[in-house]
Coordinates of C-alpha atoms in Angstrom, one line a residue:
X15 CA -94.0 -212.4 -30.1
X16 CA -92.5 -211.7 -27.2
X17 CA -92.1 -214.3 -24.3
X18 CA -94.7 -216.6 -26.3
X19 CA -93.6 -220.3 -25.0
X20 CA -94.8 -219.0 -21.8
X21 CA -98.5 -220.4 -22.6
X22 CA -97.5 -223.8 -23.4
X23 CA -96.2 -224.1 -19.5
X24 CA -99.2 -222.2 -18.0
X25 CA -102.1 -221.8 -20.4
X26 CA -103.7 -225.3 -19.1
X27 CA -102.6 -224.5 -15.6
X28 CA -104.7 -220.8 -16.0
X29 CA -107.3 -222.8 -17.3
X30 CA -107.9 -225.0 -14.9
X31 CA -107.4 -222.5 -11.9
X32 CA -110.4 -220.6 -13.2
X33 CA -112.5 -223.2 -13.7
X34 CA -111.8 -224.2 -10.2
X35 CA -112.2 -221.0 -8.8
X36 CA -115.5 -221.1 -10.5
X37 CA -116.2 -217.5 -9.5
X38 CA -114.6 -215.9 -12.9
X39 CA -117.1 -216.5 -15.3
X40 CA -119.7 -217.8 -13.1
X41 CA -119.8 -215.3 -10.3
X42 CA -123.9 -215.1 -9.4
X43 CA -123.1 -211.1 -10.3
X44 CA -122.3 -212.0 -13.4
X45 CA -124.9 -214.8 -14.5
X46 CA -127.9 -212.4 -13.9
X47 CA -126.2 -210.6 -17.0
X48 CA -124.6 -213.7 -18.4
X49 CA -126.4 -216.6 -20.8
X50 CA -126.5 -219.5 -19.2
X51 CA -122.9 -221.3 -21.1
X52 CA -123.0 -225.0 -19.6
X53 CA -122.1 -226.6 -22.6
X54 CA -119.5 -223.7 -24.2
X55 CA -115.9 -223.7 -23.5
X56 CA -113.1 -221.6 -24.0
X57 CA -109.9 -222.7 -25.9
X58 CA -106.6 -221.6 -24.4
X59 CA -104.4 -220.7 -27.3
X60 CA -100.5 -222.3 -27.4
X61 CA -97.8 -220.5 -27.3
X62 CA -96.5 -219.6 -31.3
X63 CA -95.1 -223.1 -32.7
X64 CA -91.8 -223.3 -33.9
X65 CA -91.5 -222.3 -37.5
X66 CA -94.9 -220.3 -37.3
X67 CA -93.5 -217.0 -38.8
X68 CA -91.5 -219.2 -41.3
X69 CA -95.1 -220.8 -42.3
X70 CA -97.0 -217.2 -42.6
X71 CA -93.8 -216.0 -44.6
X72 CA -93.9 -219.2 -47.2
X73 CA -97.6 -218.8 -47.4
X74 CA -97.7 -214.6 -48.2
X75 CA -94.7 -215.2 -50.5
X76 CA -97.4 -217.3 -52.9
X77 CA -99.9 -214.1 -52.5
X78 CA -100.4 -211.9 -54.7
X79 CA -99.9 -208.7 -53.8
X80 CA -103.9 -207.7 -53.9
X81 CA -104.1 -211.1 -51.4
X82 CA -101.2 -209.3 -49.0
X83 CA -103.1 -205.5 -49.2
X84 CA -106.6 -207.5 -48.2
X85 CA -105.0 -209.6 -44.9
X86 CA -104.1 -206.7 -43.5
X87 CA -107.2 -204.7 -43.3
X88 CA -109.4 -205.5 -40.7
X89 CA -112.8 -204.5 -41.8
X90 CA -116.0 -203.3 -40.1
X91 CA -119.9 -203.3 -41.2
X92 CA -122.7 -202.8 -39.0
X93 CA -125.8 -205.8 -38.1
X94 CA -126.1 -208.8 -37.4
X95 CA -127.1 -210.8 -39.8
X96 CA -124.3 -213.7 -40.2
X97 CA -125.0 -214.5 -43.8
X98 CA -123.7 -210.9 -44.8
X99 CA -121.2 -210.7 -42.8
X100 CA -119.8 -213.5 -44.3
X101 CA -120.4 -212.4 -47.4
X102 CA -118.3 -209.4 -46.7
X103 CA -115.8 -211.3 -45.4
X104 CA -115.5 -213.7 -48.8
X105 CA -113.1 -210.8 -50.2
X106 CA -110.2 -212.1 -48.1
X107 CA -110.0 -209.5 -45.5
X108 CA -107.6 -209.8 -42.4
X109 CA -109.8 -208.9 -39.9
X110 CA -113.3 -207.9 -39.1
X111 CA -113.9 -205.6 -36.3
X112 CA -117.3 -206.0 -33.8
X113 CA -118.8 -202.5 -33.2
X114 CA -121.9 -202.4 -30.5
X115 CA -124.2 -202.9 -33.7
X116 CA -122.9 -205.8 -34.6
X117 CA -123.9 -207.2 -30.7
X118 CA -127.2 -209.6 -30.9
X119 CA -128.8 -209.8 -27.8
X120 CA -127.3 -213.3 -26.6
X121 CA -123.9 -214.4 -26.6
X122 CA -125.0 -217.9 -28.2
X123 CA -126.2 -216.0 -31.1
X124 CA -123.4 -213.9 -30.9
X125 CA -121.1 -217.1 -31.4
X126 CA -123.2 -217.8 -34.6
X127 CA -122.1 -214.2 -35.6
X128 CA -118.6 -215.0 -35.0
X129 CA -118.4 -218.6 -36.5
X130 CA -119.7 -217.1 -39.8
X131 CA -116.9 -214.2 -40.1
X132 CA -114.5 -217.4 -40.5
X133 CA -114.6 -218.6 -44.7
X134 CA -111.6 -220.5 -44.4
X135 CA -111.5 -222.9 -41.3
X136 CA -107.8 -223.8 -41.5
X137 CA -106.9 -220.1 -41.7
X138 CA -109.3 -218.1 -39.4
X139 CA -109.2 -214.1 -39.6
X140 CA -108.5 -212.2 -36.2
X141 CA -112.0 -211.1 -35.3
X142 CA -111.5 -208.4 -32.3
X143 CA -113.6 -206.1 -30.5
X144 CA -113.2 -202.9 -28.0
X145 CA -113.9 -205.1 -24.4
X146 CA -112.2 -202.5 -22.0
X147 CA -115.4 -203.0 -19.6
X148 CA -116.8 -200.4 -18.1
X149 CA -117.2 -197.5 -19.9
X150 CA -116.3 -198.9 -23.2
X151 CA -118.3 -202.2 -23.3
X152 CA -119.5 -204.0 -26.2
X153 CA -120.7 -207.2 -24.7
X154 CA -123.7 -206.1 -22.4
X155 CA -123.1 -209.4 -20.5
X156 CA -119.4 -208.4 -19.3
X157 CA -120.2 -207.7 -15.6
X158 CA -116.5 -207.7 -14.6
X159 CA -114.7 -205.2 -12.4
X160 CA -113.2 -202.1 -15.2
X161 CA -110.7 -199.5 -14.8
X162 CA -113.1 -197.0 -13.0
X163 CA -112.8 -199.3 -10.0
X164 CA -109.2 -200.8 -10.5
X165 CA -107.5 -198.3 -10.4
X166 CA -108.2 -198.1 -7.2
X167 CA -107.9 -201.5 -6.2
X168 CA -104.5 -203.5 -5.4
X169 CA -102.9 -205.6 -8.8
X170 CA -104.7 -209.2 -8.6
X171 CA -108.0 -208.1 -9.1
X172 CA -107.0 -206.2 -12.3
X173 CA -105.3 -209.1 -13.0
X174 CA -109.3 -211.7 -11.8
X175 CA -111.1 -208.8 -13.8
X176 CA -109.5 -209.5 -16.6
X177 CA -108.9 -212.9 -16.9
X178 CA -112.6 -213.5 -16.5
X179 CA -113.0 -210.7 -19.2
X180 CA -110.5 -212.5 -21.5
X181 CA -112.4 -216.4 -21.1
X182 CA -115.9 -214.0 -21.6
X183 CA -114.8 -212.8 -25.0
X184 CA -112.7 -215.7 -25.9
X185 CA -116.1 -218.1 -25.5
X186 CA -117.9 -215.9 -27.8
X187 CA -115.7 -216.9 -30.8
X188 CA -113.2 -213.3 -30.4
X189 CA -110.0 -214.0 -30.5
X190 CA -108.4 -210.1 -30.2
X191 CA -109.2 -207.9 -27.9
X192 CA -108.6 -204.3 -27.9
X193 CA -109.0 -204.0 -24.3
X194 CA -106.0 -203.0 -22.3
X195 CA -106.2 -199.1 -21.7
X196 CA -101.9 -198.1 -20.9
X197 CA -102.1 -194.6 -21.4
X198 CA -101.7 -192.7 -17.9
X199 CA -103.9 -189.7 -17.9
X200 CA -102.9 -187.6 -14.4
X201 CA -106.0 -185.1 -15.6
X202 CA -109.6 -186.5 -14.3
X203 CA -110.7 -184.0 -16.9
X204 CA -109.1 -186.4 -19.7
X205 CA -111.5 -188.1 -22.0
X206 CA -109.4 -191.3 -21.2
X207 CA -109.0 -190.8 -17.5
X208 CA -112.0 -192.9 -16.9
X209 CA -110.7 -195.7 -19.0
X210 CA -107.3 -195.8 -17.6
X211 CA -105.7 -198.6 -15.1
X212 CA -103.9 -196.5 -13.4
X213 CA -103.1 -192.4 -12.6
X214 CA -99.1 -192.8 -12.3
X215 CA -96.9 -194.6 -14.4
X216 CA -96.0 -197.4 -12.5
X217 CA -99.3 -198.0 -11.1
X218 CA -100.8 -198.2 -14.4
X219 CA -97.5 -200.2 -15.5
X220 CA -98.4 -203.0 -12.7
X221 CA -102.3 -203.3 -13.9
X222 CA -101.4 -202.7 -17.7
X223 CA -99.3 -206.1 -17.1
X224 CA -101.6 -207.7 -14.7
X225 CA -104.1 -207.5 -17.3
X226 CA -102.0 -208.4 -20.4
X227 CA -100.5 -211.4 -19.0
X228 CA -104.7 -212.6 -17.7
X229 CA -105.9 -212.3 -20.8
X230 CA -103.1 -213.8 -23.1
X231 CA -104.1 -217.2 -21.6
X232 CA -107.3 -217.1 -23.7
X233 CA -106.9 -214.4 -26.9
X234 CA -104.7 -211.6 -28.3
X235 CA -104.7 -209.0 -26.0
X236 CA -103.9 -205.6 -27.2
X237 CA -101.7 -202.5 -25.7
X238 CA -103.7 -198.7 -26.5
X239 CA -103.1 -196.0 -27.3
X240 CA -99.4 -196.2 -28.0
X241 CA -97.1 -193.8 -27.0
X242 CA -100.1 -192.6 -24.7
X243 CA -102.7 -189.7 -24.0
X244 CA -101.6 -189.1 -20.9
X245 CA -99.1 -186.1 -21.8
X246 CA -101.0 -185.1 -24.7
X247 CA -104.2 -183.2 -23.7
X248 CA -107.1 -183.5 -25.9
X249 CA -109.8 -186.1 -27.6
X250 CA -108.1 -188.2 -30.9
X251 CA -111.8 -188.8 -31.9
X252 CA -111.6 -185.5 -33.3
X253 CA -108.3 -184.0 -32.9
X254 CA -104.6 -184.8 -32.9
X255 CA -103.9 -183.9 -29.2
X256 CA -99.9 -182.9 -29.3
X257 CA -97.4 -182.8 -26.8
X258 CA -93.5 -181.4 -26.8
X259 CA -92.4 -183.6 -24.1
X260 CA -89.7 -185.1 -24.8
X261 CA -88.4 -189.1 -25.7
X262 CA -86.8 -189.3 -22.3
X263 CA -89.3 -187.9 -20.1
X264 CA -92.1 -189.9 -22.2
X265 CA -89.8 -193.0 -21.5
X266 CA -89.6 -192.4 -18.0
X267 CA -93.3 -191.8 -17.8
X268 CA -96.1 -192.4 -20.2
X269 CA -93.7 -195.1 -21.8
X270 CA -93.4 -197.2 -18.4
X271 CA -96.8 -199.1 -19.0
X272 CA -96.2 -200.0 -22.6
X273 CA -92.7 -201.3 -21.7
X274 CA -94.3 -203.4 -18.9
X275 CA -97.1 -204.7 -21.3
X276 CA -95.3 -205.4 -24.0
X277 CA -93.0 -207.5 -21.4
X278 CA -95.6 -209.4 -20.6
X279 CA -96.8 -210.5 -23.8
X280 CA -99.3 -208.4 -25.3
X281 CA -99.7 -209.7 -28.9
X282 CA -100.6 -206.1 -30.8
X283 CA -99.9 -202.3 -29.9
X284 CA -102.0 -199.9 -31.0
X285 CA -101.1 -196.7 -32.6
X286 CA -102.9 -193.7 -31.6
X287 CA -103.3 -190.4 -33.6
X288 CA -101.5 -188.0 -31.5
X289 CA -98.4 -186.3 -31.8
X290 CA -94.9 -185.7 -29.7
X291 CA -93.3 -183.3 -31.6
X292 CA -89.7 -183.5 -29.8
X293 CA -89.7 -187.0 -31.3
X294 CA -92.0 -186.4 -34.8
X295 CA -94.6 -184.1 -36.0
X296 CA -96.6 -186.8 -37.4
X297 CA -99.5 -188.5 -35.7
X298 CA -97.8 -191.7 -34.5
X299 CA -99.8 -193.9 -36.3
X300 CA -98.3 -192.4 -38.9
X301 CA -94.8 -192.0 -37.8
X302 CA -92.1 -194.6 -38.7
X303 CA -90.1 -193.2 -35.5
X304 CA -92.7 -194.7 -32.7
X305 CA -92.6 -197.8 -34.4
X306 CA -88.8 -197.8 -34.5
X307 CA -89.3 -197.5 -30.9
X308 CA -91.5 -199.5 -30.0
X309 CA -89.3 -202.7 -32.0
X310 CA -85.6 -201.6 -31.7
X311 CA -85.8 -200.0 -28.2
X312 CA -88.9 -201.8 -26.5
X313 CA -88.6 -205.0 -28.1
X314 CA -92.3 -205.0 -29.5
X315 CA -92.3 -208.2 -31.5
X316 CA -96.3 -208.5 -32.2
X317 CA -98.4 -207.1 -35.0
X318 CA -98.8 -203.0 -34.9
X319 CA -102.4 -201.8 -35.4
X320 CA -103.8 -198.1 -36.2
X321 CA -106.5 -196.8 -34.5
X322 CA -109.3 -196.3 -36.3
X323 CA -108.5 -194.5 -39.2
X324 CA -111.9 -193.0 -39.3
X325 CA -110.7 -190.5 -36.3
X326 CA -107.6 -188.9 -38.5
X327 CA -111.1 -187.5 -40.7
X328 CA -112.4 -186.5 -38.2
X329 CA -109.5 -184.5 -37.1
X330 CA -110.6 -181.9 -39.8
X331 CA -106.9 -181.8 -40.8
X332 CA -106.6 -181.4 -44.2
X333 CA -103.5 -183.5 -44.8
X334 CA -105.3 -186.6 -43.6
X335 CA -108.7 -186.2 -45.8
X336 CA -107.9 -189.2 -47.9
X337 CA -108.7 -192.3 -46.2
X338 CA -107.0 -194.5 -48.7
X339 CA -103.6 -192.7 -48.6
X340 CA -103.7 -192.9 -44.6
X341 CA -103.8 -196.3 -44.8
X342 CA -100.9 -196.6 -47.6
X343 CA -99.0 -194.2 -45.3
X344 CA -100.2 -196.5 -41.9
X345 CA -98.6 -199.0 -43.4
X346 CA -95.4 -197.7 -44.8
X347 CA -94.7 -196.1 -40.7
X348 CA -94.7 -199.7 -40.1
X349 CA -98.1 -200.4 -39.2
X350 CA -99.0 -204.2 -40.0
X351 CA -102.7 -204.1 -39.7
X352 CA -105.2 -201.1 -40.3
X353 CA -108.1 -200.3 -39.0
X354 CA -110.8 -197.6 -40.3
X355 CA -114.8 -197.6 -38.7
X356 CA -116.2 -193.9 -38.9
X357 CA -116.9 -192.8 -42.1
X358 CA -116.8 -196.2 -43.7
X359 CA -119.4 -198.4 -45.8
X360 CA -119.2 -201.8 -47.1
X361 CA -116.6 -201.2 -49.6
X362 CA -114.7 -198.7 -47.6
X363 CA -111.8 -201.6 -47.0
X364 CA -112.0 -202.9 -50.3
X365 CA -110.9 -199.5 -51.4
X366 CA -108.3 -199.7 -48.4
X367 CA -106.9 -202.9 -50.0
X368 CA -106.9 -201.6 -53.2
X369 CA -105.2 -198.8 -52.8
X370 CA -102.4 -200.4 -50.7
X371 CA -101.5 -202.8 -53.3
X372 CA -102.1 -199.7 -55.8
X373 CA -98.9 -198.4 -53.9
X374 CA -96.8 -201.2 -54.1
X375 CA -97.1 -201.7 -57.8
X376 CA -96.7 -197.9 -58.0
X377 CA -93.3 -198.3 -56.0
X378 CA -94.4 -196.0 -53.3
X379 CA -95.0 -198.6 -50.6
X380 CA -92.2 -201.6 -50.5
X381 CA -93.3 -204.7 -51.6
X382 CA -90.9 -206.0 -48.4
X383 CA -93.1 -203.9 -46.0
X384 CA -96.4 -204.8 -47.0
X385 CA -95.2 -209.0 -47.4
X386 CA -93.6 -208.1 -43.6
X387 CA -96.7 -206.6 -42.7
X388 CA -98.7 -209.2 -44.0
X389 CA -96.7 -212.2 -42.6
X390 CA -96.7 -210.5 -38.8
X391 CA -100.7 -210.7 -39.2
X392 CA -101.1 -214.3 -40.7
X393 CA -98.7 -215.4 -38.1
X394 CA -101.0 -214.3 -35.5
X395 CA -103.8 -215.6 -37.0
X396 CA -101.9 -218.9 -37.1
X397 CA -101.1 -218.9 -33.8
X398 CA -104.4 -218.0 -32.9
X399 CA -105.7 -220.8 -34.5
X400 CA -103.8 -223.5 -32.6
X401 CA -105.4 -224.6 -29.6
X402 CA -104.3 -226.7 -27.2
X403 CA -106.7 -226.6 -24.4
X404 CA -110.1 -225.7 -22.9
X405 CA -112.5 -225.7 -20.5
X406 CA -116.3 -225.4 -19.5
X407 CA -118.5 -223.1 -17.7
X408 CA -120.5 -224.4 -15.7
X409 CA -124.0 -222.7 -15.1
X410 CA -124.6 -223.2 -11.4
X411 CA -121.5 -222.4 -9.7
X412 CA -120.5 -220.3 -7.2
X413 CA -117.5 -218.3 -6.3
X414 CA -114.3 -220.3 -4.6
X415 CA -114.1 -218.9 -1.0

């Protein structure tokens, strides 16, 4: 990960600054929304111990290779009833993805939800969830400021909004969020204009950072939709939108907010199912180029996630009807985790699993990229489970100033 001693020096010092400025999680706008949270704290994750990775590699090498396909699919069911949930999650997977169904209606029972995804203590899986704010909002309590405001707004508050956003979810037992929005859409018109930090590169590149480096105090924040919408016009949820721009006006555009968030620290980069043809025809989720470029030329050092997988189905493309061989293919571009929601039931990421370590044996997939891919996500969780600070909200504060 890149830059990750940084949170041993300031993860306590971020903690303590919002709990003094008491106004980030206990604004008064945000406790007529909020549960009352005197007793909960958040835990400030440290930065990746030395020797992590070398851990997570030692510990997939004595996996089998069904135990390496299951920790890196991050699975999804709806409700929220914790006993199946956990149930679900007794099959070893990665990850488990929070949807709005999966929302109760407090955040203390929401914590139960959480607490019970985790089978093994000592190794928890990442448990993430779509908090942008704003128009994409899973936790109805999340009163923060969101891109439809900041983008307007000079850096620091992106940087309050989400720091507050990032203790919010980190409290309720998340530890990844999937909330940092660095594609640059210049079109209002754009289905991800709304969502977006900023309308130029650079603008978007200052907020995309500001945001990344708030958060990453308390969770795993994530970069979307990498290499961007903003040069490719159309919806992903049910296209690939394409664009022939090429690598060098991408990097001097579209590119400039990934390169600033990955700078700071962002702990994943998601992969969005759109295509720039002057670099690959493929969707790059699925292209082994953007990842190439995203590690060798952007020194991306974090764990690579899809989008949901469900969306290349929905894309009515023949050549991406099989969900299973998506996934095999996800991975083999150099994806580490994979994600797949629409379209899927209970034993929807079983199959996923399956099929990946189907490949492997087959010879198709690389035994060296799955146990790569594999040891990039335990590391994570690792790191993710090594806390060395907190701090509680109070219920009757009131903001600093």
């Amino acid at each position: 990960m890149r830059d990750g001693g940084r949170r041993v020096a300031r993860g306590l010092g971020a903690a303590l600054a919002l709990a003094a400025l008491a106004g980030a999680v206990c604004a008064p706008a945000a406790a007529q929304s909020a549960p009352s949270a005197a007793a909960d704290s958040v835990t400030v994750q440290a930065a990746e111990p030395d020797g992590v990775r070398q851990r997570a590699a030692a510990l997939v090498a004595e996996m089998s290779t069904a135990e390496q396909a299951s920790s890196i699919v991050m699975g999804h069911i709806g409700g929220t009833d914790p006993e199946a949930l956990r149930a679900y999650m007794q099959s070893g997977l990665g990850g488990f993805i929070l949807m709005g169904g999966n929302i109760p209606a407090t955040e203390s029972e929401l914590r139960t939800l959480t607490a019970a995804l985790t089978v093994d203590p000592a190794l928890p899986p990442l448990i993430a969830v779509d908090q942008e704010g704003g128009v994409v909002s899973r936790l109805p309590w999340d009163a923060y400021a969101a891109s439809s405001t900041l983008k307007n707004a000079p850096v620091d508050e992106t940087a309050g909004a989400f720091a507050a956003r990032g203790a919010l979810v980190a409290r309720a037992g998340i530890t990844v969020d999937f909330g940092t929005v660095a594609d640059v859409p210049a079109d209002p018109g754009s289905f991800i204009f709304a969502r977006a930090l900023g309308v130029d590169p650079q603008a978007a590149a200052d907020r995309t950072a500001a945001a990344t480096d708030a958060q990453e105090e308390f969770l795993a924040s994530t970069l979307k939709h990498f290499p961007g919408h903003g040069a490719a016009p159309g919806d992903s949820h049910h296209a690939i939108p394409s664009t022939s721009i090429t690598k060098a006006q991408w990097r001097a555009a579209d590119g400039v907010p990934f390169a600033a968030g990955i700078e700071a620290g962002a702990s994943l980069l998601m992969y969005g199912h759109l295509a720039y043809t002057a670099v690959d025809s493929r969707p790059a989720s699925l292209s082994a180029e953007w990842h190439r470029i995203a590690r060798e030329e952007l020194g991306f050092e974090g764990v690579a996630v899809t989008d949901d997988l469900g969306m290349l189905l929905s894309s009515g493309d023949p050549a991406y009807a099989d969900p299973v061989a998506n996934g095999v293919a996800a991975v083999a571009a150099g994806n580490d985790l994979v994600l797949m929601i629409a379209g899927s039931d209970a034993q929807t990421a079983s199959r996923m699993a399956a099929g990946i370590a189907a490949a492997v044996d087959a010879g198709t997939l690389p035994a060296e990229r799955l146990a790569d891919a594999a040891t990039r996500v335990l590391a994570l969780r690792l790191q993710l489970s090594a806390a060395t600070a907190s701090w509680a909200v109070c219920s009757d504060c009131t903001p600093a100033g």
